[in-house]
């Protein structure tokens, strides 16, 4: 276990500043027309083994977990964990889209917010926001997209508290949604963070929040079925701005019963060779079948991040988008 983890963290540091190394010809292209690596369910590396099942889960799951916790809870943990690297390690690995599923624990009298994927995390949202800020401060030319999604148990008061917390922590690093988010513009203005928020009222009230980013979720247990879904979505046409193509497989009860010794990690690792081929065939850009963010599980495996970043080498912007001296910088990719 120790060897692979050390290797993953080594890879992280080598890709930690890939945006700053992009060639100048890409500095004036909106980020929603670049290829950006993302992590699906970013915070599941710190799920609480002693946590209650979240309020959004079915009554059956809650009942089984209550009656047979020694059996059911380990199964939940095996199929809920999608990442093993911390948020800082993911950012160092080159991930630039963070998928934050935010929740308030049922019957919790405090205002603390946590992350959730069937069960709650050990860390609070506020602690992780500060961690992201610390990373941004040491990587001034990197830009991160933070997607706040799937709010579980948040009242209007809690939404207001969360948005106030985001604004207080990140301040001028937040990119307002009326800005065309190119690297050059964001660098000039000191913006480093785009926050999408899956709650329309808050978005309307705060110019620092961007609307929810569409996520292409296949909800498939088989790799070929997932690729078929993604290709179908591409034929339908990409959204105008940010969107995510999720290459994450999703288990269901039948799959778990058929694979009693399985886990989401095993399921994911088996799919990666086929998905790697699909990723390498993609093109970023504004055209109908182009991609933008590609998000996956266990992002440290199979050169996922590197493969997504390298898609940007396929971009050839029009001459009027290139400044004088463009092309003098180049990006180097880490293995």
PDB file of C-alpha atoms in Angstrom, residues 133-241:
ATOM      1  CA  UNK A 133      -7.066  28.770  -0.219  1.00  0.00           C
ATOM      2  CA  UNK A 134      -3.666  27.822   1.180  1.00  0.00           C
ATOM      3  CA  UNK A 135      -2.943  25.829  -1.957  1.00  0.00           C
ATOM      4  CA  UNK A 136      -4.040  28.670  -4.251  1.00  0.00           C
ATOM      5  CA  UNK A 137      -1.790  31.115  -2.419  1.00  0.00           C
ATOM      6  CA  UNK A 138       1.248  28.973  -3.222  1.00  0.00           C
ATOM      7  CA  UNK A 139       0.144  28.434  -6.851  1.00  0.00           C
ATOM      8  CA  UNK A 140      -0.794  31.955  -8.014  1.00  0.00           C
ATOM      9  CA  UNK A 141      -1.222  31.062 -11.705  1.00  0.00           C
ATOM     10  CA  UNK A 142      -3.443  28.026 -11.219  1.00  0.00           C
ATOM     11  CA  UNK A 143      -7.233  28.255 -11.506  1.00  0.00           C
ATOM     12  CA  UNK A 144      -9.647  25.896  -9.761  1.00  0.00           C
ATOM     13  CA  UNK A 145     -13.339  25.256 -10.350  1.00  0.00           C
ATOM     14  CA  UNK A 146     -15.199  24.399  -7.181  1.00  0.00           C
ATOM     15  CA  UNK A 147     -18.642  22.865  -7.721  1.00  0.00           C
ATOM     16  CA  UNK A 148     -20.945  23.011  -4.693  1.00  0.00           C
ATOM     17  CA  UNK A 149     -23.622  20.405  -5.355  1.00  0.00           C
ATOM     18  CA  UNK A 150     -26.271  18.022  -4.066  1.00  0.00           C
ATOM     19  CA  UNK A 151     -27.071  20.037  -0.965  1.00  0.00           C
ATOM     20  CA  UNK A 152     -28.414  17.683   1.692  1.00  0.00           C
ATOM     21  CA  UNK A 153     -30.308  19.217   4.602  1.00  0.00           C
ATOM     22  CA  UNK A 154     -29.305  22.838   3.987  1.00  0.00           C
ATOM     23  CA  UNK A 155     -31.811  25.481   5.005  1.00  0.00           C
ATOM     24  CA  UNK A 156     -31.831  29.001   3.591  1.00  0.00           C
ATOM     25  CA  UNK A 157     -29.927  30.126   6.666  1.00  0.00           C
ATOM     26  CA  UNK A 158     -27.236  27.508   6.073  1.00  0.00           C
ATOM     27  CA  UNK A 159     -26.976  28.467   2.400  1.00  0.00           C
ATOM     28  CA  UNK A 160     -26.459  32.086   3.409  1.00  0.00           C
ATOM     29  CA  UNK A 161     -23.808  31.054   5.909  1.00  0.00           C
ATOM     30  CA  UNK A 162     -21.996  28.939   3.321  1.00  0.00           C
ATOM     31  CA  UNK A 163     -21.939  31.651   0.661  1.00  0.00           C
ATOM     32  CA  UNK A 164     -20.749  34.194   3.230  1.00  0.00           C
ATOM     33  CA  UNK A 165     -17.990  31.787   4.245  1.00  0.00           C
ATOM     34  CA  UNK A 166     -16.908  31.291   0.619  1.00  0.00           C
ATOM     35  CA  UNK A 167     -16.754  35.043   0.026  1.00  0.00           C
ATOM     36  CA  UNK A 168     -14.920  35.723   3.280  1.00  0.00           C
ATOM     37  CA  UNK A 169     -12.269  33.070   2.680  1.00  0.00           C
ATOM     38  CA  UNK A 170     -11.516  33.628  -1.009  1.00  0.00           C
ATOM     39  CA  UNK A 171     -12.361  37.337  -1.408  1.00  0.00           C
ATOM     40  CA  UNK A 172     -10.809  38.759  -4.597  1.00  0.00           C
ATOM     41  CA  UNK A 173      -9.691  35.321  -5.763  1.00  0.00           C
ATOM     42  CA  UNK A 174     -13.325  34.640  -6.708  1.00  0.00           C
ATOM     43  CA  UNK A 175     -14.024  35.185 -10.390  1.00  0.00           C
ATOM     44  CA  UNK A 176     -17.415  36.892 -10.972  1.00  0.00           C
ATOM     45  CA  UNK A 177     -19.658  35.185 -13.494  1.00  0.00           C
ATOM     46  CA  UNK A 178     -19.731  38.226 -15.803  1.00  0.00           C
ATOM     47  CA  UNK A 179     -16.027  37.724 -16.566  1.00  0.00           C
ATOM     48  CA  UNK A 180     -14.968  35.628 -19.549  1.00  0.00           C
ATOM     49  CA  UNK A 181     -12.609  33.269 -17.693  1.00  0.00           C
ATOM     50  CA  UNK A 182      -9.457  33.124 -19.770  1.00  0.00           C
ATOM     51  CA  UNK A 183      -6.135  32.518 -18.086  1.00  0.00           C
ATOM     52  CA  UNK A 184      -4.789  35.911 -19.152  1.00  0.00           C
ATOM     53  CA  UNK A 185      -7.810  37.768 -17.757  1.00  0.00           C
ATOM     54  CA  UNK A 186      -7.833  35.840 -14.498  1.00  0.00           C
ATOM     55  CA  UNK A 187      -4.113  36.310 -13.983  1.00  0.00           C
ATOM     56  CA  UNK A 188      -4.406  40.047 -14.609  1.00  0.00           C
ATOM     57  CA  UNK A 189      -7.268  40.400 -12.123  1.00  0.00           C
ATOM     58  CA  UNK A 190      -5.922  38.035  -9.478  1.00  0.00           C
ATOM     59  CA  UNK A 191      -8.835  35.605  -9.834  1.00  0.00           C
ATOM     60  CA  UNK A 192      -8.109  31.941  -9.136  1.00  0.00           C
ATOM     61  CA  UNK A 193     -11.418  30.355  -8.230  1.00  0.00           C
ATOM     62  CA  UNK A 194     -14.695  29.762 -10.037  1.00  0.00           C
ATOM     63  CA  UNK A 195     -17.443  28.596  -7.681  1.00  0.00           C
ATOM     64  CA  UNK A 196     -20.531  27.008  -9.201  1.00  0.00           C
ATOM     65  CA  UNK A 197     -23.479  26.717  -6.845  1.00  0.00           C
ATOM     66  CA  UNK A 198     -26.418  24.382  -7.326  1.00  0.00           C
ATOM     67  CA  UNK A 199     -28.989  26.680  -5.738  1.00  0.00           C
ATOM     68  CA  UNK A 200     -30.515  29.343  -7.957  1.00  0.00           C
ATOM     69  CA  UNK A 201     -31.532  31.829  -5.265  1.00  0.00           C
ATOM     70  CA  UNK A 202     -27.984  32.144  -3.965  1.00  0.00           C
ATOM     71  CA  UNK A 203     -26.599  32.496  -7.484  1.00  0.00           C
ATOM     72  CA  UNK A 204     -29.008  35.334  -8.241  1.00  0.00           C
ATOM     73  CA  UNK A 205     -27.987  37.160  -5.071  1.00  0.00           C
ATOM     74  CA  UNK A 206     -24.213  36.802  -5.441  1.00  0.00           C
ATOM     75  CA  UNK A 207     -22.310  37.726  -8.600  1.00  0.00           C
ATOM     76  CA  UNK A 208     -19.349  35.677  -7.346  1.00  0.00           C
ATOM     77  CA  UNK A 209     -21.333  32.448  -7.780  1.00  0.00           C
ATOM     78  CA  UNK A 210     -21.712  30.699 -11.125  1.00  0.00           C
ATOM     79  CA  UNK A 211     -24.747  28.594 -12.077  1.00  0.00           C
ATOM     80  CA  UNK A 212     -24.620  24.844 -11.583  1.00  0.00           C
ATOM     81  CA  UNK A 213     -22.261  23.138 -14.019  1.00  0.00           C
ATOM     82  CA  UNK A 214     -23.961  20.312 -15.970  1.00  0.00           C
ATOM     83  CA  UNK A 215     -22.532  16.884 -15.157  1.00  0.00           C
ATOM     84  CA  UNK A 216     -22.910  14.081 -17.684  1.00  0.00           C
ATOM     85  CA  UNK A 217     -23.555  11.155 -15.342  1.00  0.00           C
ATOM     86  CA  UNK A 218     -24.017   7.861 -17.148  1.00  0.00           C
ATOM     87  CA  UNK A 219     -25.210   5.846 -14.129  1.00  0.00           C
ATOM     88  CA  UNK A 220     -23.693   2.714 -15.717  1.00  0.00           C
ATOM     89  CA  UNK A 221     -21.989  -0.368 -14.299  1.00  0.00           C
ATOM     90  CA  UNK A 222     -20.306  -1.309 -17.599  1.00  0.00           C
ATOM     91  CA  UNK A 223     -17.523   0.655 -19.279  1.00  0.00           C
ATOM     92  CA  UNK A 224     -18.818   0.248 -22.828  1.00  0.00           C
ATOM     93  CA  UNK A 225     -22.285   1.374 -21.782  1.00  0.00           C
ATOM     94  CA  UNK A 226     -20.757   4.459 -20.157  1.00  0.00           C
ATOM     95  CA  UNK A 227     -18.786   5.318 -23.291  1.00  0.00           C
ATOM     96  CA  UNK A 228     -21.917   4.827 -25.393  1.00  0.00           C
ATOM     97  CA  UNK A 229     -23.738   7.285 -23.119  1.00  0.00           C
ATOM     98  CA  UNK A 230     -20.945   9.867 -23.332  1.00  0.00           C
ATOM     99  CA  UNK A 231     -20.836   9.608 -27.119  1.00  0.00           C
ATOM    100  CA  UNK A 232     -24.610  10.062 -27.219  1.00  0.00           C
ATOM    101  CA  UNK A 233     -24.303  13.216 -25.111  1.00  0.00           C
ATOM    102  CA  UNK A 234     -21.604  14.545 -27.411  1.00  0.00           C
ATOM    103  CA  UNK A 235     -23.831  14.032 -30.438  1.00  0.00           C
ATOM    104  CA  UNK A 236     -26.543  16.006 -28.658  1.00  0.00           C
ATOM    105  CA  UNK A 237     -24.074  18.883 -28.392  1.00  0.00           C
ATOM    106  CA  UNK A 238     -22.021  20.326 -25.578  1.00  0.00           C
ATOM    107  CA  UNK A 239     -23.325  23.168 -23.365  1.00  0.00           C
ATOM    108  CA  UNK A 240     -22.106  26.645 -24.215  1.00  0.00           C
ATOM    109  CA  UNK A 241     -20.001  27.066 -21.082  1.00  0.00           C
TER     110      UNK A 241
END
